[in-house]
PDB file of C-alpha atoms in Angstrom:
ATOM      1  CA  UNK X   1       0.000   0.000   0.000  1.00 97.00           C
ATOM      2  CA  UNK X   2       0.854   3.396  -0.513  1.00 98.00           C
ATOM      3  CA  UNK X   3       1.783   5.700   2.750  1.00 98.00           C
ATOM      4  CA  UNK X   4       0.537   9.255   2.761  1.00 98.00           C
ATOM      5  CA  UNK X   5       1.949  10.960   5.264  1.00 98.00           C
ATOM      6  CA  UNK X   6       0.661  14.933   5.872  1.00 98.00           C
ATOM      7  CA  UNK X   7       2.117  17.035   7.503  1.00 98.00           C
ATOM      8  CA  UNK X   8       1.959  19.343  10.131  1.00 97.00           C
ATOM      9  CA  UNK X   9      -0.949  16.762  11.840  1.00 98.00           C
ATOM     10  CA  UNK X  10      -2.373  20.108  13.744  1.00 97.00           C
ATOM     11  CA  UNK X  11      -1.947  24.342  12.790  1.00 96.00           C
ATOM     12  CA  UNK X  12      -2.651  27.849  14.078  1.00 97.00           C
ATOM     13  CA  UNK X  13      -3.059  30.114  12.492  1.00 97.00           C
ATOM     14  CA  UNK X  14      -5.201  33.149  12.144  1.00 97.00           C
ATOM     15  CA  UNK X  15      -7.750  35.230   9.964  1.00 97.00           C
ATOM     16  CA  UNK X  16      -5.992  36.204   6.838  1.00 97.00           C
ATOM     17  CA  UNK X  17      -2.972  34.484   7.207  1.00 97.00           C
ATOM     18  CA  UNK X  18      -1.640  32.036   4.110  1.00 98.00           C
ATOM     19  CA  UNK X  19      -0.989  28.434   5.113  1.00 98.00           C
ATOM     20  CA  UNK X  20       0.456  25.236   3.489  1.00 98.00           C
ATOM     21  CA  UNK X  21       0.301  21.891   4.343  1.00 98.00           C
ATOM     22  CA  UNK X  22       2.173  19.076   3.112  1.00 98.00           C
ATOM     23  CA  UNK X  23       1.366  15.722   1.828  1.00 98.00           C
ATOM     24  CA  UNK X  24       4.409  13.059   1.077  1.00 98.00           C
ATOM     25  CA  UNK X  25       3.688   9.682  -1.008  1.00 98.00           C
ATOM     26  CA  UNK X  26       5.869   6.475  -0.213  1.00 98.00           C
ATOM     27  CA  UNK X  27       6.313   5.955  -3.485  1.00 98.00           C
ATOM     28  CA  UNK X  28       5.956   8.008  -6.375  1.00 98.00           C
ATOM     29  CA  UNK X  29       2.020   8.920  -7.696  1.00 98.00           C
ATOM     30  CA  UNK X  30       2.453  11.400 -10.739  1.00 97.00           C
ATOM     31  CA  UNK X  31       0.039  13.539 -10.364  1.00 97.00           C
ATOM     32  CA  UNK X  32      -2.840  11.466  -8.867  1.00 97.00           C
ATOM     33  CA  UNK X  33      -3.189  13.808  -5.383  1.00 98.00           C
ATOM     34  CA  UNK X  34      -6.161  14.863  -4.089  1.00 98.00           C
ATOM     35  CA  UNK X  35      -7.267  17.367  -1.475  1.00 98.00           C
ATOM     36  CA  UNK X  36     -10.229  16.915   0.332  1.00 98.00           C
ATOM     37  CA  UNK X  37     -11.803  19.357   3.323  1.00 98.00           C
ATOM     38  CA  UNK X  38     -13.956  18.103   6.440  1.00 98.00           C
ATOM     39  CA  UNK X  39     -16.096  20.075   8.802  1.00 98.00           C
ATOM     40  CA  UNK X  40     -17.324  18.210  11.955  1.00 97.00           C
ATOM     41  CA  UNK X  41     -20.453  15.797  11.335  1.00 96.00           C
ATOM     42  CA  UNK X  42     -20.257  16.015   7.354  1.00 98.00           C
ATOM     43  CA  UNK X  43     -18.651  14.184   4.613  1.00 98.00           C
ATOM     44  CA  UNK X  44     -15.332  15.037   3.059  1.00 98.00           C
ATOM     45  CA  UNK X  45     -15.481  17.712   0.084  1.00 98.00           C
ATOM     46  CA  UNK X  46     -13.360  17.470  -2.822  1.00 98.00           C
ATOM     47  CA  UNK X  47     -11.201  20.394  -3.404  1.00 98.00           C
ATOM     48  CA  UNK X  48      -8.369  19.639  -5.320  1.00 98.00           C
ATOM     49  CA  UNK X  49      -8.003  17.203  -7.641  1.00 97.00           C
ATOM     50  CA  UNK X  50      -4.892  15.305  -9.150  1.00 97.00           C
ATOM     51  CA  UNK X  51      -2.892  17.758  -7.679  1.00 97.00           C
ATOM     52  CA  UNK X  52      -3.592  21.250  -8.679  1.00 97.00           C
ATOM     53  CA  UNK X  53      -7.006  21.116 -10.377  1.00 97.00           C
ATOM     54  CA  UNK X  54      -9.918  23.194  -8.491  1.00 98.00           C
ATOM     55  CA  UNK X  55     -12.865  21.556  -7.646  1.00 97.00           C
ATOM     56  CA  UNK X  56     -16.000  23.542  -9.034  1.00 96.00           C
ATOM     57  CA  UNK X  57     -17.304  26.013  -6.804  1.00 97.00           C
ATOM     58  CA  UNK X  58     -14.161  25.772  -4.510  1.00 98.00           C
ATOM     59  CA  UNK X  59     -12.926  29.280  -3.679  1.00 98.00           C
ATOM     60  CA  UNK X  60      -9.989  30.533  -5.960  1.00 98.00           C
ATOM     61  CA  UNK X  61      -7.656  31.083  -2.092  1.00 98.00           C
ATOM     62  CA  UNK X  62      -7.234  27.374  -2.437  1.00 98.00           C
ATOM     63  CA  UNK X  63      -4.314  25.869  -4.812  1.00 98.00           C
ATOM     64  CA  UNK X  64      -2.511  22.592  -4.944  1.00 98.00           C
ATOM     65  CA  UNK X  65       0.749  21.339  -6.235  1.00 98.00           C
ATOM     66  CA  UNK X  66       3.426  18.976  -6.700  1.00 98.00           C
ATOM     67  CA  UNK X  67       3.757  15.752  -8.388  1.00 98.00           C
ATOM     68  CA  UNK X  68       5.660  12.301  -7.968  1.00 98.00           C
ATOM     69  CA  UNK X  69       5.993  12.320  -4.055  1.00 98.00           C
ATOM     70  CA  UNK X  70       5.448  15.794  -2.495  1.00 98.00           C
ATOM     71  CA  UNK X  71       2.845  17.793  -2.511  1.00 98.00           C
ATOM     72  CA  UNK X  72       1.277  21.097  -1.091  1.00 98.00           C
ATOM     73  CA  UNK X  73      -2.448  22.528  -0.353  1.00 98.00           C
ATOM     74  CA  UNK X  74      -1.811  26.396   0.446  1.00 98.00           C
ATOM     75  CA  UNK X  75      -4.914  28.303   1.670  1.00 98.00           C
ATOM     76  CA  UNK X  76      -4.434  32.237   1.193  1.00 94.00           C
ATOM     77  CA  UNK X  77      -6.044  34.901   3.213  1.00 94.00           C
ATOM     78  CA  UNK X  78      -7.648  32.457   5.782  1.00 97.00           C
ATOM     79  CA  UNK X  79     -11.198  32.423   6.269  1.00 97.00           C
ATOM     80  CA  UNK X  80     -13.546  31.084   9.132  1.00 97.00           C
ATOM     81  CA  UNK X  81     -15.170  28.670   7.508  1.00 97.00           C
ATOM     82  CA  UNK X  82     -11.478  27.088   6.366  1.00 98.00           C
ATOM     83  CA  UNK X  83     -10.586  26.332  10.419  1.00 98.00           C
ATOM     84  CA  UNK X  84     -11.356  22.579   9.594  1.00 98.00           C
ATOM     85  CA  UNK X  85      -9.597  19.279   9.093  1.00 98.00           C
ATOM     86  CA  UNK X  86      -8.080  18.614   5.974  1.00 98.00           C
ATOM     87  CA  UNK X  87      -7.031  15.072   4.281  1.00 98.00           C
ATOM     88  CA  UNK X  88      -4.829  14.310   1.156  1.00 98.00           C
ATOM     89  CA  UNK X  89      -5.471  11.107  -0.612  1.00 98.00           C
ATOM     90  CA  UNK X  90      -3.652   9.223  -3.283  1.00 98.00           C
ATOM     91  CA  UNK X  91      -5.754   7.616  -6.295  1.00 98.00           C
ATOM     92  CA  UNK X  92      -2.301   6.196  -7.852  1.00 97.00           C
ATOM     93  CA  UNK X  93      -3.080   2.563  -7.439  1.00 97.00           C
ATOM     94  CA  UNK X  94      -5.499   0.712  -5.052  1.00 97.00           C
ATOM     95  CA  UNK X  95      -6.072   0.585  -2.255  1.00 98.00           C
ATOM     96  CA  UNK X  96      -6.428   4.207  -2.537  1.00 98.00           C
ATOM     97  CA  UNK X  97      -5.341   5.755   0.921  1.00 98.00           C
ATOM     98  CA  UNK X  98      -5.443   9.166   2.739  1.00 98.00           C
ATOM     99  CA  UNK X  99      -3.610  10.829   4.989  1.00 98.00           C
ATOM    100  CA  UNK X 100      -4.222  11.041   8.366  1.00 98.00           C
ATOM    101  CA  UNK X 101      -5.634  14.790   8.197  1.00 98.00           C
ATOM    102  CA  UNK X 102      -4.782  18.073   9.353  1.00 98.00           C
ATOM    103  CA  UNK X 103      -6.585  20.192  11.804  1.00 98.00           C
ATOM    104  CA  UNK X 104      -6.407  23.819  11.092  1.00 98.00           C
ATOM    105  CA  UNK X 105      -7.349  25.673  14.329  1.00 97.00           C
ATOM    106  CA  UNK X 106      -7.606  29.494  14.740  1.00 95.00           C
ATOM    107  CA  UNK X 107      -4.912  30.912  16.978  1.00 92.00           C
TER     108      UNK X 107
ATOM    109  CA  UNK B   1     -27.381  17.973  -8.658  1.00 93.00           C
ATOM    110  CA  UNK B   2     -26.338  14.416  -7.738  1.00 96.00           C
ATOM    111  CA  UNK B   3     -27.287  13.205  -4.493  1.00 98.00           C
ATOM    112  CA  UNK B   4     -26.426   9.912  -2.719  1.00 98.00           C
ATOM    113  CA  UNK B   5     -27.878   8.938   0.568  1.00 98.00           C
ATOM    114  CA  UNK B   6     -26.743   5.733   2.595  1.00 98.00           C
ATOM    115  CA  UNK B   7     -29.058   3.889   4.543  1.00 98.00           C
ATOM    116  CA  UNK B   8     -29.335   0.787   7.268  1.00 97.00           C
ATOM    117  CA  UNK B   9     -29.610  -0.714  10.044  1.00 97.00           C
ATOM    118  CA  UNK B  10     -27.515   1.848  12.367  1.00 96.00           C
ATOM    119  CA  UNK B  11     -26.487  -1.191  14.797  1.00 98.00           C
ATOM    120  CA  UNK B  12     -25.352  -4.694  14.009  1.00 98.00           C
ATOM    121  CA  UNK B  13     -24.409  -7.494  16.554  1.00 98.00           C
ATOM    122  CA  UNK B  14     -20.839  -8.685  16.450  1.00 98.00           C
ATOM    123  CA  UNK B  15     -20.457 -11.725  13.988  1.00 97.00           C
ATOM    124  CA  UNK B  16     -23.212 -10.082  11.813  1.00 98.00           C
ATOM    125  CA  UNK B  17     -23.283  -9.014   8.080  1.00 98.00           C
ATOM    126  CA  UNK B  18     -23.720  -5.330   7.604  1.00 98.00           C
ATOM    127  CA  UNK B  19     -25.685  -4.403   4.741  1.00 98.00           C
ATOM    128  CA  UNK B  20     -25.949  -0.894   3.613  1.00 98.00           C
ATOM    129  CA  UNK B  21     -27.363   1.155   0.479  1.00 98.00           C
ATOM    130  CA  UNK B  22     -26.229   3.917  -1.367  1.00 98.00           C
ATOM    131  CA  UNK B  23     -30.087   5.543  -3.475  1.00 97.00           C
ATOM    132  CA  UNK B  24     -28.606   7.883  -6.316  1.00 97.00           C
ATOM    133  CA  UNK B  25     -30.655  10.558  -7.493  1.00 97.00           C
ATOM    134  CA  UNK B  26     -30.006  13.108 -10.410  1.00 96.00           C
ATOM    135  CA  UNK B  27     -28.112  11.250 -11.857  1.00 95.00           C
ATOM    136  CA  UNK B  28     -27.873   7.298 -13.128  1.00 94.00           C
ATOM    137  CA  UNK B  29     -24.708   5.529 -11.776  1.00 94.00           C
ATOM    138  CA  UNK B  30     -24.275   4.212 -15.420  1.00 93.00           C
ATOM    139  CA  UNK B  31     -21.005   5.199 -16.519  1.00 92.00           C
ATOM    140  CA  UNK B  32     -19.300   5.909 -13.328  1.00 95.00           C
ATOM    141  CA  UNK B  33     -16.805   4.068 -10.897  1.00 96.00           C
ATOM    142  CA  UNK B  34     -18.099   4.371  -6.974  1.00 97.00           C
ATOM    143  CA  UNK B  35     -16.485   3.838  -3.594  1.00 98.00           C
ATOM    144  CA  UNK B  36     -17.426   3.114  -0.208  1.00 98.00           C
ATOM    145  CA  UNK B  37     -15.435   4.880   2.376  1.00 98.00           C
ATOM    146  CA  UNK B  38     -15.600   4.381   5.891  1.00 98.00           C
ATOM    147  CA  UNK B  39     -14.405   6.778   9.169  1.00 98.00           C
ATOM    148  CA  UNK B  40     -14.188   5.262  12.402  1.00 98.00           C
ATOM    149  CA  UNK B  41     -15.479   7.492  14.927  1.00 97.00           C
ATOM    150  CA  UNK B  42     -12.909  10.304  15.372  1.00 96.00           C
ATOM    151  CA  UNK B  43     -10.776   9.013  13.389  1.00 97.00           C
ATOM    152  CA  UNK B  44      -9.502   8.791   9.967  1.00 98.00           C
ATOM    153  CA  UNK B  45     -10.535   8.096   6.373  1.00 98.00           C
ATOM    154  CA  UNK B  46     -10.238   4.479   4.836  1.00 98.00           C
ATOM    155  CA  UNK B  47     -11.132   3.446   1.319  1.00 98.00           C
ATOM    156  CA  UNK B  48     -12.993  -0.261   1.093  1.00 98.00           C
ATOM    157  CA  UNK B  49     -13.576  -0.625  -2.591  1.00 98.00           C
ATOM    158  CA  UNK B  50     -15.299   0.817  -5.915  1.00 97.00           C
ATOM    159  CA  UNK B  51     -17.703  -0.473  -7.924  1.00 97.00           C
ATOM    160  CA  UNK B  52     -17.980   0.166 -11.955  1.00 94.00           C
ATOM    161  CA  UNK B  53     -21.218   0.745 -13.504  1.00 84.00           C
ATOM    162  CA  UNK B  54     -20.579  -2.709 -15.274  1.00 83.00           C
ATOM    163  CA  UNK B  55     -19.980  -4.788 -12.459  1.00 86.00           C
ATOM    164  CA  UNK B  56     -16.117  -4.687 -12.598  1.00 94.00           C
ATOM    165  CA  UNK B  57     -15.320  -4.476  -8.341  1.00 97.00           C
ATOM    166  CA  UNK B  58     -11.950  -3.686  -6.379  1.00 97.00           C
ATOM    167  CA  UNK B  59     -11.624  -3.558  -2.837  1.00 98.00           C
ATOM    168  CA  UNK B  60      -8.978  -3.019  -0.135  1.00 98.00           C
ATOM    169  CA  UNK B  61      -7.034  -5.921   0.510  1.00 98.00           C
ATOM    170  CA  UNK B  62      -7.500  -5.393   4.306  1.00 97.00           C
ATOM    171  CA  UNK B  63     -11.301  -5.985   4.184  1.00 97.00           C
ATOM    172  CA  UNK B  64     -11.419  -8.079   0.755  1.00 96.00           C
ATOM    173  CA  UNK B  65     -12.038 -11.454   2.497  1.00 96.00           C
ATOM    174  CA  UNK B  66     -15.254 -10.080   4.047  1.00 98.00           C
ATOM    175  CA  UNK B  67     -16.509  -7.370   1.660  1.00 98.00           C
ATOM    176  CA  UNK B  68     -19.018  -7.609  -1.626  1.00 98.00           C
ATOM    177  CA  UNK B  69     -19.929  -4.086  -3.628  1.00 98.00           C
ATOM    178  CA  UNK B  70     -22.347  -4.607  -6.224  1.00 96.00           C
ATOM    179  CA  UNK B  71     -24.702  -2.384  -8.303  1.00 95.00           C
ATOM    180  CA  UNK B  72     -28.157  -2.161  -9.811  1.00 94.00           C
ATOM    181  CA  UNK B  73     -28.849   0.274 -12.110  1.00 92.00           C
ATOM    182  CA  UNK B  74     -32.171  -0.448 -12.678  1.00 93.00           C
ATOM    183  CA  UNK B  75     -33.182   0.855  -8.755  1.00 94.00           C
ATOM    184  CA  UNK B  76     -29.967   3.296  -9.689  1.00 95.00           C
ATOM    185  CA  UNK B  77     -28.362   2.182  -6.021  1.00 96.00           C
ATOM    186  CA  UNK B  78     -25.194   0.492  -5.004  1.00 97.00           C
ATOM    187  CA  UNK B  79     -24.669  -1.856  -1.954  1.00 97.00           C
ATOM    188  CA  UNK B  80     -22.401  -2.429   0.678  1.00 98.00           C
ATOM    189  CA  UNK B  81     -22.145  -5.966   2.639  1.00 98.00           C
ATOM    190  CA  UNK B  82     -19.584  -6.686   5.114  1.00 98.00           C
ATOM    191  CA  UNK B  83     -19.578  -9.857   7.109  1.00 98.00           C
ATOM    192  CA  UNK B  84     -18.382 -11.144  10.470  1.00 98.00           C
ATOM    193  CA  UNK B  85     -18.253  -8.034  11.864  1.00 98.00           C
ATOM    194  CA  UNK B  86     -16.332  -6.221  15.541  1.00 98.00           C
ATOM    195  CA  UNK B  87     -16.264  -3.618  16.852  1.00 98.00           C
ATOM    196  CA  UNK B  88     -13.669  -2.678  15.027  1.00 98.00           C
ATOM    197  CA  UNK B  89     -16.130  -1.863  12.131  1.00 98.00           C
ATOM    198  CA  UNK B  90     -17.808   0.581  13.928  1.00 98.00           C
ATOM    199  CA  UNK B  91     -17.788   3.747  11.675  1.00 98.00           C
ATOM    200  CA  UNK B  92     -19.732   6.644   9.337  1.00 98.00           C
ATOM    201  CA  UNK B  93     -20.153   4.552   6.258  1.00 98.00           C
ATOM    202  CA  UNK B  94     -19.954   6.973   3.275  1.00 98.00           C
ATOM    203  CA  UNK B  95     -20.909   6.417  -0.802  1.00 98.00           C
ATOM    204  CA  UNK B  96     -18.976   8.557  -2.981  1.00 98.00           C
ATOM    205  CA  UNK B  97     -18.895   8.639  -6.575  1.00 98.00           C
ATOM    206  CA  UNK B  98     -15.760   9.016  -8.684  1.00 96.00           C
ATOM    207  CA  UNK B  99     -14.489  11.340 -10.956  1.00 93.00           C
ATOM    208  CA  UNK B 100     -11.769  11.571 -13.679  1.00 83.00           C
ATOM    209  CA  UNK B 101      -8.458  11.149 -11.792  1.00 84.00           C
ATOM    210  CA  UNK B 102      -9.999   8.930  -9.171  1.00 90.00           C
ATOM    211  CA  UNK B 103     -11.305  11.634  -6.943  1.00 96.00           C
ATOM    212  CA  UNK B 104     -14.316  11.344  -5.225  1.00 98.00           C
ATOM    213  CA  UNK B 105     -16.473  13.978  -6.289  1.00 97.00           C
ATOM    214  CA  UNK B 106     -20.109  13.649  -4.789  1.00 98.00           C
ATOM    215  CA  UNK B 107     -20.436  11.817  -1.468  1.00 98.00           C
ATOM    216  CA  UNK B 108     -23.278  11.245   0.658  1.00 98.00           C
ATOM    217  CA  UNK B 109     -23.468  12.339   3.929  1.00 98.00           C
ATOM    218  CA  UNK B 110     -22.952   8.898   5.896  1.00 98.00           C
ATOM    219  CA  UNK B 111     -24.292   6.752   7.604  1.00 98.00           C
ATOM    220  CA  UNK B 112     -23.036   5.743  11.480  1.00 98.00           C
ATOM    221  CA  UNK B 113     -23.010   1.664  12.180  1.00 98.00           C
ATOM    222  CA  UNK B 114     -22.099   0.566  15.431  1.00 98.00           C
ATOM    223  CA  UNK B 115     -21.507  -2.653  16.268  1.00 98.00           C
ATOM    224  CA  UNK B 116     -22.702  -3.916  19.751  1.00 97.00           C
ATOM    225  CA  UNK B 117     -24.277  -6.711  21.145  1.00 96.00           C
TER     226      UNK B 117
END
């Protein structure tokens, strides 16, 4: 199986501020990275798809990149509504696996 | 829009087969690849296998021996069964559906099973 491995696990940050968080592969996946975002009590939503492709309807301050084994979601100019845990997941090769998330708390 | 909603029994003894359905509306599930994902409680996400439109299944070698996905488009659902279950299976089941690149584009919004005698 495939390791993802995110990184930091939890972040502060605050209103307006720019983040990034990291995802790292075991192995090489091209491009086949995806971002997802989850608030408390609801079901993932996509965001970014193989690797730096916005999701419809996601908000422009989100961007992904990176290819192979490392990879980056940066959020810029921080909203409320982004202090939530986000998850990377790899769609390389089954099984398909995901990170274990990232909570972004306000500081 | 597409919507997917899972449903079933919420609690299922140890030992048991848990059977759950994912309804798909606005859309058929002809032409599509679709996962079940599962998230034990406060914990993370793990994939336990797609589904093609067609019948064509892969599933997580960590759950294969006990897991069956299949499909039928003319109720436009897909199904989950898991058998000889713990408690380890306790979790929000979720139905996604995929798009290009493997992403999971649409999901519903889970179902909890616990299992508990």
């Amino acid at each position: 199986d495939i390791q993802m491995t995110q990184s930091p696990s939890s972040l502060s940050a605050s209103v307006g501020d720019r983040v990034t968080i990291t995802c790292r592969a075991s192995q090489s996946i091209s491009n086949y990275l995806n971002w997802y975002q989850q608030k408390p009590g609801e079901a993932p939503k996509l965001l970014i798809y193989v690797a730096s492709g916005l999701q419809s309807g996601v908000p422009s301050r989100f961007s992904g990149s990176g290819s192979g084994t490392d990879f980056t979601l940066s959020i810029s100019s921080l909203q409320p509504e982004d202090f939530t845990t986000y998850y990377c997941q790899q769609t390389y090769s089954t099984p398909y696996t995901f990170g274990q998330g990232t909570n972004l708390e306000i500081k | 829009q597409v919507q997917l909603q899972e449903s079933g029994p919420g609690l299922v003894k140890p030992s048991e087969t848990l059977s759950l359905t994912c309804t798909v509306s606005g859309g058929s599930i002809s032409g599509y690849y679709w996962s079940w994902i599962r998230q034990p409680p406060g914990k993370g996400l793990e994939w336990i296998g797609y589904i093609y439109y067609s019948g064509n299944t892969d599933y997580n070698p960590s759950l294969k021996s006990r897991v069956t996905i299949s499909g039928d488009t003319s109720k436009n659902h897909l199904s989950l069964k898991l058998t000889s279950v713990s408690a380890a299976d306790t979790a929000v089941y979720y139905c996604a559906r995929h798009r290009s690149g493997g992403s999971f584009e649409y999901w519903g919004q889970g179902t909890l099973v616990t299992v508990s005698s």
